[in-house]
Amino acid sequence: MLFFVPTPIGNLLDVSLHTLMVFNKCQVILCEDTRVTKKLLTLLLRNDLIQQYYPNINPKEKQFISFHSHNQEDFLKNVGKDFFTQDIAFCTDAGMPNISDPGALLLRYMREHSIDYEVVLGGGAFSHAFVCSGLEGAFYFGGFLAHKQHDRQRYLKSLLEYHNEMHIILYESPKRLRESLGDIALIMPHSTLFIYKELTKLYETEIIGTAQEILNKLPSSIKGEYCIIIQKDSKNLSSETSNTQQILRLNQDDILALDIQPKQKAKLLAQVSEKSIKEWYAILTQR
């Protein structure tokens, strides 16, 4: 039997009794990062109640096996069905498996091979952030944005089609947060954003404003993953022509004021002017 197990996204007290019961009974744990899961069980065991009622979660008594996006296909090709005759827990570093994390391929394998499995109920950063925002109604969860700016902008433009009907929830890494907010400022300049960091932790952070306003509020050093909620905007239109008009709402001065790297800024400026990216980059680096 395989259990898909949620883990706390921050505060360890959010761990469920069901999760503790699974960790307590399973000797084998498939996990995204063995170091992270070992640390989680070690910290949980420091709680007196957990130590009393779930003593078998001790990581010293477990077998941890790495299962992540880079090795999952090879793992499933080589593993036999007999491996799953024992009780096994599968978890990612934080939150629910399968949601912007590994797990979907594993679940399909279990289903295709008629192997018993159970998905333990749990929460994630995107649902918690949505509750914290105070918004209501339908939302679209898009996971992590693309790494490349061209792909990211094309995707954000496609979201305009139904942005007038639902909120948009995205994840972003600290490395690309400024660039992604710059793209949102270009494509959805008047939309209200809610961004969250360190959810459920001591230093949980919420920033509300337009993408450009939030860029101006960001600290110089950005750490940790962020959850971005873009509030629905009934003023957004869905046609391709309207998309172009929406993008052109920011002028050169607006883009020049964005707190993003010269390379990204040059790409944006080239879209609203007759100068090339190369010309704009030369201008920006000489300022």
Tab-separated table of C-alpha atoms in Angstrom:
chain	number	residue	atom	x	y	z
A	1	MET	CA	0.000	0.000	0.000
A	2	LEU	CA	1.335	3.398	-0.987
A	3	PHE	CA	0.264	6.553	0.839
A	4	PHE	CA	0.548	9.991	-0.762
A	5	VAL	CA	1.222	12.092	2.312
A	6	PRO	CA	0.969	15.882	2.768
A	7	THR	CA	3.548	17.618	4.940
A	8	PRO	CA	3.450	21.059	6.617
A	9	ILE	CA	4.322	24.024	4.380
A	10	GLY	CA	5.861	25.819	7.346
A	11	ASN	CA	4.434	25.419	10.843
A	12	LEU	CA	5.034	21.871	12.075
A	13	LEU	CA	1.892	22.023	14.233
A	14	ASP	CA	-0.140	21.877	11.016
A	15	VAL	CA	0.776	18.214	10.558
A	16	SER	CA	-2.357	16.040	10.581
A	17	LEU	CA	-3.017	12.992	12.743
A	18	HIS	CA	-3.474	10.998	9.542
A	19	THR	CA	-0.008	11.986	8.308
A	20	LEU	CA	1.520	11.039	11.668
A	21	MET	CA	-0.241	7.664	11.585
A	22	VAL	CA	1.137	6.941	8.108
A	23	PHE	CA	4.699	7.933	9.013
A	24	ASN	CA	4.400	5.863	12.181
A	25	LYS	CA	3.419	2.660	10.323
A	26	CYS	CA	5.580	2.934	7.175
A	27	GLN	CA	9.176	1.764	7.335
A	28	VAL	CA	9.928	2.909	3.787
A	29	ILE	CA	9.545	6.536	2.734
A	30	LEU	CA	9.813	7.730	-0.842
A	31	CYS	CA	10.621	11.418	-0.749
A	32	GLU	CA	11.586	14.322	-2.958
A	33	ASP	CA	14.652	15.098	-0.835
A	34	THR	CA	15.739	12.560	1.773
A	35	ARG	CA	17.544	15.231	3.807
A	36	VAL	CA	14.425	17.385	4.106
A	37	THR	CA	12.175	14.487	5.138
A	38	LYS	CA	14.690	13.167	7.680
A	39	LYS	CA	14.858	16.638	9.218
A	40	LEU	CA	11.057	16.885	9.271
A	41	LEU	CA	10.664	13.619	11.190
A	42	THR	CA	13.469	14.589	13.567
A	43	LEU	CA	11.764	17.889	14.388
A	44	LEU	CA	8.339	16.277	14.761
A	45	LEU	CA	9.743	13.743	17.199
A	46	ARG	CA	10.790	16.587	19.519
A	47	ASN	CA	7.122	17.217	20.272
A	48	ASP	CA	6.214	15.384	23.498
A	49	LEU	CA	2.772	14.279	22.298
A	50	ILE	CA	4.114	12.958	19.011
A	51	GLN	CA	6.942	11.203	20.789
A	52	GLN	CA	4.457	9.544	23.142
A	53	TYR	CA	1.840	8.428	20.621
A	54	TYR	CA	3.849	8.083	17.392
A	55	PRO	CA	7.314	6.943	18.499
A	56	ASN	CA	7.910	4.939	15.305
A	57	ILE	CA	8.341	8.061	13.182
A	58	ASN	CA	11.939	8.081	14.382
A	59	PRO	CA	13.990	8.628	11.181
A	60	LYS	CA	16.711	6.302	12.454
A	61	GLU	CA	14.294	3.414	11.994
A	62	LYS	CA	13.230	4.333	8.444
A	63	GLN	CA	14.525	3.648	4.953
A	64	PHE	CA	14.499	6.815	2.858
A	65	ILE	CA	14.487	6.517	-0.937
A	66	SER	CA	14.860	9.483	-3.230
A	67	PHE	CA	12.031	10.013	-5.738
A	68	HIS	CA	11.971	13.309	-7.633
A	69	SER	CA	11.390	14.801	-11.075
A	70	HIS	CA	14.885	13.863	-12.285
A	71	ASN	CA	14.850	10.166	-11.360
A	72	GLN	CA	11.165	9.202	-11.239
A	73	GLU	CA	11.010	7.645	-14.715
A	74	ASP	CA	14.095	5.479	-14.152
A	75	PHE	CA	12.867	4.490	-10.700
A	76	LEU	CA	9.500	3.273	-12.012
A	77	LYS	CA	11.131	1.417	-14.914
A	78	ASN	CA	13.332	-0.571	-12.556
A	79	VAL	CA	11.053	-1.118	-9.567
A	80	GLY	CA	8.887	-4.224	-9.394
A	81	LYS	CA	5.277	-4.513	-8.255
A	82	ASP	CA	6.435	-6.530	-5.247
A	83	PHE	CA	8.108	-3.410	-3.890
A	84	PHE	CA	4.661	-1.969	-3.166
A	85	THR	CA	3.393	-4.945	-1.183
A	86	GLN	CA	4.761	-3.218	1.925
A	87	ASP	CA	3.403	-0.001	3.467
A	88	ILE	CA	5.203	2.957	1.859
A	89	ALA	CA	4.781	6.686	2.388
A	90	PHE	CA	5.477	9.173	-0.389
A	91	CYS	CA	5.949	12.864	0.381
A	92	THR	CA	7.485	15.965	-1.122
A	93	ASP	CA	9.424	18.674	0.693
A	94	ALA	CA	6.283	20.613	1.699
A	95	GLY	CA	2.577	20.557	0.953
A	96	MET	CA	0.660	18.068	-1.183
A	97	PRO	CA	2.353	15.732	-3.673
A	98	ASN	CA	1.343	16.270	-7.317
A	99	ILE	CA	0.747	20.034	-6.892
A	100	SER	CA	3.747	21.747	-8.502
A	101	ASP	CA	5.716	18.811	-7.098
A	102	PRO	CA	6.447	15.182	-8.078
A	103	GLY	CA	3.809	12.522	-7.603
A	104	ALA	CA	1.497	12.469	-10.632
A	105	LEU	CA	3.620	9.943	-12.523
A	106	LEU	CA	3.790	7.712	-9.450
A	107	LEU	CA	0.030	7.813	-8.976
A	108	ARG	CA	-0.609	6.902	-12.611
A	109	TYR	CA	1.843	3.991	-12.257
A	110	MET	CA	-0.081	2.692	-9.248
A	111	ARG	CA	-3.393	2.962	-11.082
A	112	GLU	CA	-2.116	1.341	-14.289
A	113	HIS	CA	-0.643	-1.584	-12.355
A	114	SER	CA	-3.698	-2.008	-10.092
A	115	ILE	CA	-1.658	-1.372	-6.945
A	116	ASP	CA	-3.492	-0.088	-3.877
A	117	TYR	CA	-2.812	3.498	-2.876
A	118	GLU	CA	-4.368	6.210	-0.744
A	119	VAL	CA	-4.130	9.994	-0.991
A	120	VAL	CA	-4.105	11.563	2.473
A	121	LEU	CA	-5.941	14.889	2.606
A	122	GLY	CA	-3.809	17.992	3.052
A	123	GLY	CA	-3.392	21.632	2.147
A	124	GLY	CA	-0.971	23.663	0.071
A	125	ALA	CA	0.432	27.169	-0.216
A	126	PHE	CA	-1.922	28.242	-3.001
A	127	SER	CA	-5.139	27.425	-1.102
A	128	HIS	CA	-3.842	28.935	2.136
A	129	ALA	CA	-2.780	32.113	0.325
A	130	PHE	CA	-6.197	32.417	-1.322
A	131	VAL	CA	-7.910	32.295	2.070
A	132	CYS	CA	-5.447	34.883	3.438
A	133	SER	CA	-6.208	37.238	0.536
A	134	GLY	CA	-9.865	37.584	1.468
A	135	LEU	CA	-10.867	37.079	-2.157
A	136	GLU	CA	-13.703	34.769	-3.168
A	137	GLY	CA	-15.065	33.086	-6.239
A	138	ALA	CA	-13.393	31.048	-8.961
A	139	PHE	CA	-9.619	30.969	-9.372
A	140	TYR	CA	-7.098	29.481	-11.778
A	141	PHE	CA	-3.960	27.859	-10.378
A	142	GLY	CA	-1.070	27.944	-12.837
A	143	GLY	CA	1.819	26.673	-10.703
A	144	PHE	CA	5.310	27.972	-11.427
A	145	LEU	CA	5.807	30.420	-14.282
A	146	ALA	CA	8.157	29.581	-17.167
A	147	HIS	CA	11.861	30.311	-16.764
A	148	LYS	CA	12.279	32.107	-20.098
A	149	GLN	CA	10.785	35.560	-20.418
A	150	HIS	CA	9.323	34.952	-23.883
A	151	ASP	CA	7.440	31.864	-22.697
A	152	ARG	CA	6.415	33.579	-19.485
A	153	GLN	CA	4.991	36.624	-21.270
A	154	ARG	CA	3.154	34.502	-23.816
A	155	TYR	CA	1.569	32.521	-20.997
A	156	LEU	CA	0.571	35.648	-19.061
A	157	LYS	CA	-1.014	37.102	-22.214
A	158	SER	CA	-3.050	33.921	-22.626
A	159	LEU	CA	-4.412	34.352	-19.096
A	160	LEU	CA	-6.028	37.659	-20.087
A	161	GLU	CA	-8.718	35.676	-21.887
A	162	TYR	CA	-10.410	34.662	-18.638
A	163	HIS	CA	-8.826	37.072	-16.147
A	164	ASN	CA	-12.096	39.020	-16.137
A	165	GLU	CA	-13.872	35.990	-14.655
A	166	MET	CA	-11.428	34.460	-12.182
A	167	HIS	CA	-8.442	35.172	-9.980
A	168	ILE	CA	-5.045	33.782	-10.990
A	169	ILE	CA	-2.698	32.039	-8.555
A	170	LEU	CA	0.958	31.431	-9.453
A	171	TYR	CA	4.196	30.339	-7.802
A	172	GLU	CA	7.579	31.945	-8.385
A	173	SER	CA	11.129	31.356	-7.198
A	174	PRO	CA	13.204	34.120	-5.569
A	175	LYS	CA	15.556	34.149	-8.580
A	176	ARG	CA	12.841	35.194	-11.041
A	177	LEU	CA	10.387	37.094	-8.835
A	178	ARG	CA	11.463	40.558	-10.022
A	179	GLU	CA	11.405	39.538	-13.684
A	180	SER	CA	7.984	37.919	-13.398
A	181	LEU	CA	6.520	40.913	-11.585
A	182	GLY	CA	7.967	43.081	-14.363
A	183	ASP	CA	6.148	40.974	-16.937
A	184	ILE	CA	2.904	41.182	-14.970
A	185	ALA	CA	3.357	44.961	-14.697
A	186	LEU	CA	3.619	45.123	-18.476
A	187	ILE	CA	0.680	42.838	-19.272
A	188	MET	CA	-1.666	43.494	-16.330
A	189	PRO	CA	-0.482	46.909	-15.093
A	190	HIS	CA	-3.635	47.867	-13.180
A	191	SER	CA	-4.415	44.517	-11.567
A	192	THR	CA	-4.192	44.173	-7.797
A	193	LEU	CA	-1.765	41.501	-6.610
A	194	PHE	CA	-1.435	39.698	-3.300
A	195	ILE	CA	1.934	38.043	-2.783
A	196	TYR	CA	2.873	35.759	0.092
A	197	LYS	CA	6.080	34.373	1.516
A	198	GLU	CA	6.833	32.129	4.513
A	199	LEU	CA	3.176	31.115	4.875
A	200	THR	CA	2.274	29.740	8.348
A	201	LYS	CA	5.744	30.651	9.633
A	202	LEU	CA	6.839	33.290	12.145
A	203	TYR	CA	7.831	35.779	9.459
A	204	GLU	CA	4.855	35.264	7.138
A	205	THR	CA	4.762	38.189	4.708
A	206	GLU	CA	1.904	39.695	2.685
A	207	ILE	CA	2.325	42.509	0.149
A	208	ILE	CA	-0.667	43.995	-1.697
A	209	GLY	CA	-0.587	46.359	-4.668
A	210	THR	CA	-0.031	46.526	-8.390
A	211	ALA	CA	2.951	44.625	-9.753
A	212	GLN	CA	4.963	47.831	-10.015
A	213	GLU	CA	4.046	48.918	-6.487
A	214	ILE	CA	5.137	45.544	-5.142
A	215	LEU	CA	8.417	45.734	-7.085
A	216	ASN	CA	9.128	48.984	-5.279
A	217	LYS	CA	8.470	47.344	-1.898
A	218	LEU	CA	10.587	44.221	-2.362
A	219	PRO	CA	13.720	43.897	-0.221
A	220	SER	CA	17.102	43.974	-1.940
A	221	SER	CA	17.690	40.324	-1.037
A	222	ILE	CA	14.859	37.978	-2.010
A	223	LYS	CA	14.710	34.535	-0.431
A	224	GLY	CA	12.128	31.770	-0.438
A	225	GLU	CA	9.391	30.871	-2.892
A	226	TYR	CA	6.483	33.255	-3.371
A	227	CYS	CA	2.798	32.741	-4.047
A	228	ILE	CA	1.281	35.391	-6.324
A	229	ILE	CA	-2.458	36.024	-6.547
A	230	ILE	CA	-3.676	38.311	-9.333
A	231	GLN	CA	-7.148	39.584	-8.525
A	232	LYS	CA	-9.679	39.174	-11.328
A	233	ASP	CA	-10.237	42.304	-13.401
A	234	SER	CA	-13.490	42.737	-15.312
A	235	LYS	CA	-11.866	45.538	-17.322
A	236	ASN	CA	-9.617	43.055	-19.103
A	237	LEU	CA	-10.820	42.111	-22.608
A	238	SER	CA	-10.192	38.776	-24.271
A	239	SER	CA	-9.478	39.489	-27.933
A	240	GLU	CA	-5.979	39.446	-29.347
A	241	THR	CA	-6.311	43.136	-30.244
A	242	SER	CA	-7.322	43.953	-26.698
A	243	ASN	CA	-4.368	41.924	-25.391
A	244	THR	CA	-2.011	44.083	-27.425
A	245	GLN	CA	-3.678	47.256	-26.177
A	246	GLN	CA	-3.377	45.975	-22.625
A	247	ILE	CA	0.361	45.394	-23.055
A	248	LEU	CA	0.903	48.836	-24.515
A	249	ARG	CA	-0.623	50.587	-21.510
A	250	LEU	CA	2.842	50.864	-19.995
A	251	ASN	CA	4.991	53.456	-21.711
A	252	GLN	CA	8.757	53.725	-21.783
A	253	ASP	CA	8.897	55.761	-18.571
A	254	ASP	CA	6.815	53.125	-16.746
A	255	ILE	CA	9.146	50.352	-17.882
A	256	LEU	CA	12.267	52.354	-17.091
A	257	ALA	CA	10.967	52.753	-13.550
A	258	LEU	CA	10.640	48.989	-13.037
A	259	ASP	CA	13.145	47.506	-10.602
A	260	ILE	CA	14.348	44.668	-12.842
A	261	GLN	CA	17.603	43.682	-14.515
A	262	PRO	CA	18.734	45.654	-17.629
A	263	LYS	CA	18.435	42.554	-19.823
A	264	GLN	CA	14.764	42.022	-18.953
A	265	LYS	CA	14.054	45.757	-19.099
A	266	ALA	CA	15.576	45.993	-22.581
A	267	LYS	CA	13.287	43.216	-23.820
A	268	LEU	CA	10.230	45.025	-22.488
A	269	LEU	CA	11.296	48.383	-23.904
A	270	ALA	CA	11.837	46.857	-27.325
A	271	GLN	CA	8.174	45.819	-27.365
A	272	VAL	CA	6.913	49.383	-26.960
A	273	SER	CA	9.440	51.214	-29.103
A	274	GLU	CA	11.273	51.068	-32.429
A	275	LYS	CA	14.647	50.343	-30.832
A	276	SER	CA	15.999	46.790	-30.664
A	277	ILE	CA	16.779	44.859	-27.483
A	278	LYS	CA	20.485	45.334	-28.172
A	279	GLU	CA	20.107	49.101	-28.533
A	280	TRP	CA	18.111	49.395	-25.335
A	281	TYR	CA	20.566	47.217	-23.415
A	282	ALA	CA	23.432	49.466	-24.503
A	283	ILE	CA	21.502	52.522	-23.339
A	284	LEU	CA	20.588	50.998	-19.985
A	285	THR	CA	24.084	49.798	-19.163
A	286	GLN	CA	25.547	53.220	-19.910
A	287	ARG	CA	23.178	55.078	-17.608
